[in-house]
C-alpha atoms as one frame of an Amber mdcrd trajectory, in Angstrom:
protein
 156.446-160.242  50.200 158.237-163.021  48.386 157.261-161.821  44.915 157.816
-158.130  45.556 161.501-158.114  44.704 160.849-159.594  41.263 158.417-156.795
  40.479 160.192-153.892  42.126 163.830-154.709  41.608 163.186-156.019  38.103
 165.159-159.178  38.404 165.692-162.191  40.573 168.032-165.105  40.218 165.804
-168.077  39.488 167.417-170.865  41.458 171.058-171.833  41.354 172.862-170.589
  38.268 174.568-173.586  36.732 177.478-172.888  34.443 176.672-174.177  30.970
 179.006-174.977  28.130 179.041-172.450  25.347 177.604-173.681  22.057 180.109
-174.639  19.391 178.526-172.139  17.016 177.883-169.014  19.109 174.612-167.291
  18.350 174.595-163.762  16.990 172.806-161.393  19.336 171.319-158.053  18.262
 173.141-154.840  19.053 172.322-151.141  18.841 172.670-151.201  15.029 170.388
-154.197  14.489 167.092-153.690  12.701 163.817-153.925  14.587 163.114-157.241
  12.843 166.396-158.772  14.061 165.726-157.543  17.601 162.276-159.160  17.610
 163.502-162.408  16.032 166.054-162.739  18.827 163.132-163.412  21.179 162.847
-166.809  19.477 166.399-167.834  20.377 166.186-170.734  22.885 166.843-169.298
  26.342 169.458-171.921  27.151 171.602-170.542  24.321 171.569-166.988  25.679
 174.331-165.595  27.918 171.528-164.534  30.277 168.245-166.438  30.212 165.642
-163.660  30.305 162.201-164.779  31.440 159.049-162.698  31.899 157.329-162.624
  35.283 154.000-164.034  34.102 152.448-163.904  37.567 152.601-160.086  37.626
 152.846-159.167  33.951 149.115-159.028  33.194 148.203-156.907  36.217 151.121
-154.522  35.812 150.322-154.044  32.119 146.753-152.999  32.972 148.064-150.639
  35.658 150.517-149.142  33.177 147.859-148.627  30.510 145.464-146.950  32.947
 148.211-144.768  34.408 149.400-143.774  30.927 145.864-142.638  30.048 145.908
-140.503  33.185 149.335-139.017  32.437 148.516-138.042  28.853 145.432-136.176
  30.031 146.738-134.779  33.320 149.908-133.194  31.978 147.911-131.046  29.559
 145.979-129.451  32.412 148.709-129.270  35.053 150.859-126.300  35.969 154.515
-126.791  35.144 155.763-126.082  38.679 153.757-128.960  40.177 154.750-131.230
  37.304 158.426-130.435  37.878 158.062-131.185  41.596 156.475-134.545  40.779
 159.122-135.543  38.225 162.281-133.888  39.548 161.627-134.230  43.275 163.452
-136.795  45.372 161.628-140.138  44.964 159.637-141.192  48.039 160.150-137.778
  49.658 157.035-136.245  51.183 156.892-133.211  48.870 157.347-135.389  45.781
 154.615-137.783  46.827 152.425-134.776  47.601 153.024-133.323  44.135 152.036
-136.588  42.466 148.971-136.810  44.714 148.092-133.188  43.939 148.216-133.895
  40.208 145.853-136.826  40.727 143.477-134.803  42.899 143.360-131.819  40.539
 142.925-134.023  37.472 140.383-136.510  38.791 138.680-136.674  35.427 141.884
-138.039  33.913 142.660-140.626  36.563 141.938-144.318  36.113 138.533-145.373
  37.498 139.714-147.514  40.391 139.627-147.114  44.182 142.668-145.466  45.782
 145.365-147.768  47.073 145.765-148.028  50.853 148.428-145.932  52.525 151.665
-147.878  52.898 155.382-147.392  53.413 155.864-149.359  50.185 155.946-146.814
  47.325 154.432-149.320  44.901 151.383-149.735  47.110 150.670-146.012  46.803
 151.199-146.023  43.043 154.274-143.818  43.335 156.538-145.916  41.112 153.824
-146.514  38.533 152.591-142.934  38.387 156.085-141.442  38.440 157.088-143.823
  35.652 154.248-142.882  33.325 154.649-139.176  34.125 158.309-139.333  33.084
 157.379-141.261  29.922 154.844-138.590  29.021 157.233-135.744  29.833 159.744
-137.268  27.407 157.048-137.680  24.754 155.751-134.117  25.166 158.907-132.111
  25.832 161.868-134.181  24.593 160.639-136.623  21.921 164.026-136.506  20.207
 166.034-137.366  23.338 168.910-139.754  22.629 172.021-140.994  24.369 175.273
-142.582  23.250 178.415-143.856  24.959 180.259-140.609  24.231 177.817-139.002
  26.661 177.333-141.736  29.269 181.083-142.294  29.598 182.056-138.625  29.493
 183.753-137.983  32.862 182.022-134.644  33.431 178.564-135.989  32.596 179.105
-139.173  34.619 180.234-137.192  37.660 177.265-134.833  37.315 174.914-137.817
  37.113 176.502-139.532  40.111 176.560-136.436  42.332 172.989-135.437  41.499
 171.446-138.877  41.832 173.291-139.813  45.016 171.644-136.850  46.724 168.325
-137.120  44.921 167.726-140.805  45.713 168.486-140.705  49.423 164.836-141.349
  50.390 164.215-144.393  48.198 163.578-147.709  49.889 166.352-150.254  49.418
 164.726-152.383  46.713 163.509-149.297  44.856 167.009-147.814  44.930 168.599
-151.090  43.793 166.248-151.228  40.810 167.072-147.647  39.816 170.817-148.216
  40.289 170.757-151.304  38.051 168.727-149.413  35.435 171.119-146.444  35.471
 173.973-148.894  34.884 172.099-150.544  31.991 171.519-147.160  30.346 175.177
-146.203  30.748 176.380-149.488  29.236 173.803-149.619  26.437 172.639-146.027
  25.826 171.596-146.503  22.201 169.562-149.625  22.947 168.081-147.840  25.967
 167.099-144.952  23.679 165.278-147.322  21.346 163.671-149.147  24.273 162.295
-145.966  25.832 160.834-144.805  22.513 159.453-148.217  21.470 155.698-148.866
  21.883 155.036-150.181  25.382 154.100-153.867  25.505 155.178-154.538  21.912
 157.404-157.397  20.766 159.981-154.771  19.834 159.921-153.455  23.400 160.461
-156.979  24.752 163.249-157.662  22.276 165.023-154.453  23.218 164.558-155.283
  26.918 166.224-158.646  26.333 169.077-157.020  24.388 169.506-154.387  27.104
 169.751-156.972  29.870 172.041-159.332  27.987 174.342-156.561  26.758 174.407
-154.992  30.204 174.796-158.218  32.178 177.741-156.787  34.104 175.142-154.564
  35.795 173.253-157.665  36.927 176.135-159.326  38.727 176.734-161.865  35.954
 173.615-163.918  36.759 172.762-166.717  34.354 168.980-166.473  34.624 166.695
-163.594  35.529 162.952-163.069  35.768 161.605-159.583  35.131 158.319-157.766
  34.943 158.720-155.898  31.615 156.385-153.085  32.660 158.383-152.221  35.765
 161.627-152.629  33.869 160.346-149.993  31.465 159.422-147.638  34.327 162.889
-147.818  35.846 164.857-147.696  32.592 162.786-144.728  31.404 163.499-142.880
  34.640 167.213-143.700  34.430 167.275-142.640  30.771 165.592-139.342  31.701
 168.137-138.679  34.449 171.047-139.411  32.087 169.592-137.050  29.463 169.230
-134.312  32.091 172.870-134.854  33.113 174.071-134.939  29.500 172.304-131.667
  28.689 173.518-130.023  31.885 170.039-128.872  32.906 167.821-129.343  35.958
 164.760-130.553  34.063 163.395-131.246  30.593 160.108-129.571  31.513 160.012
-126.017  30.137 158.922-123.140  32.312 155.538-121.539  31.891
């Protein structure tokens, strides 16, 4: 589908990127130390003055927000009644692998009372069509909220050679079953978290759908533009960006702590 890459891979170059002259008085962009108010006010900076013109994918944003809200309601309820072993399989299993998809499906089946009241999606080779990306994303968000609400990252961790090697080795093996566009989206997100770990920390913990969340998303993308291939203009679905960045953040935290999971046994 023509619009699928925008939603799944988070970004798409919108037409030819024309090189623009830098303004005589460069604008001041928020960084990891900026207040929430400064981050939000940066959303009002004219896009043409930004190093990367971040635009929201309005054609998918409304639908994906509803999906996210419904899935989040499911996750908050389902995790409370799920056994930890199945939850670990769903969160830590290789994305798009049969046993991982089964674990997510098993959680849905066992917690039908928690699941969003909508008909099941048709079976498809596209993980988004089966809700895998959405449901995995909200499960990871809820796992962080329930079991690691204080999780943080900084550059001392994401650029530590031992932690970086652990992250690379683990994720190279773990992501071998992802479809190409799904893998590209995760790879870009992992790069964004490594480059901007403190902004990523704030983004993951910010209220979903809020102006603060959007401002932090813009700061994350602009500050991590090397991860985007130095594009001048990108269009993103903020909900799916949050899913992927949250997953990448989770994986970096796991690597930084030197553990297999943030989900306690029991």
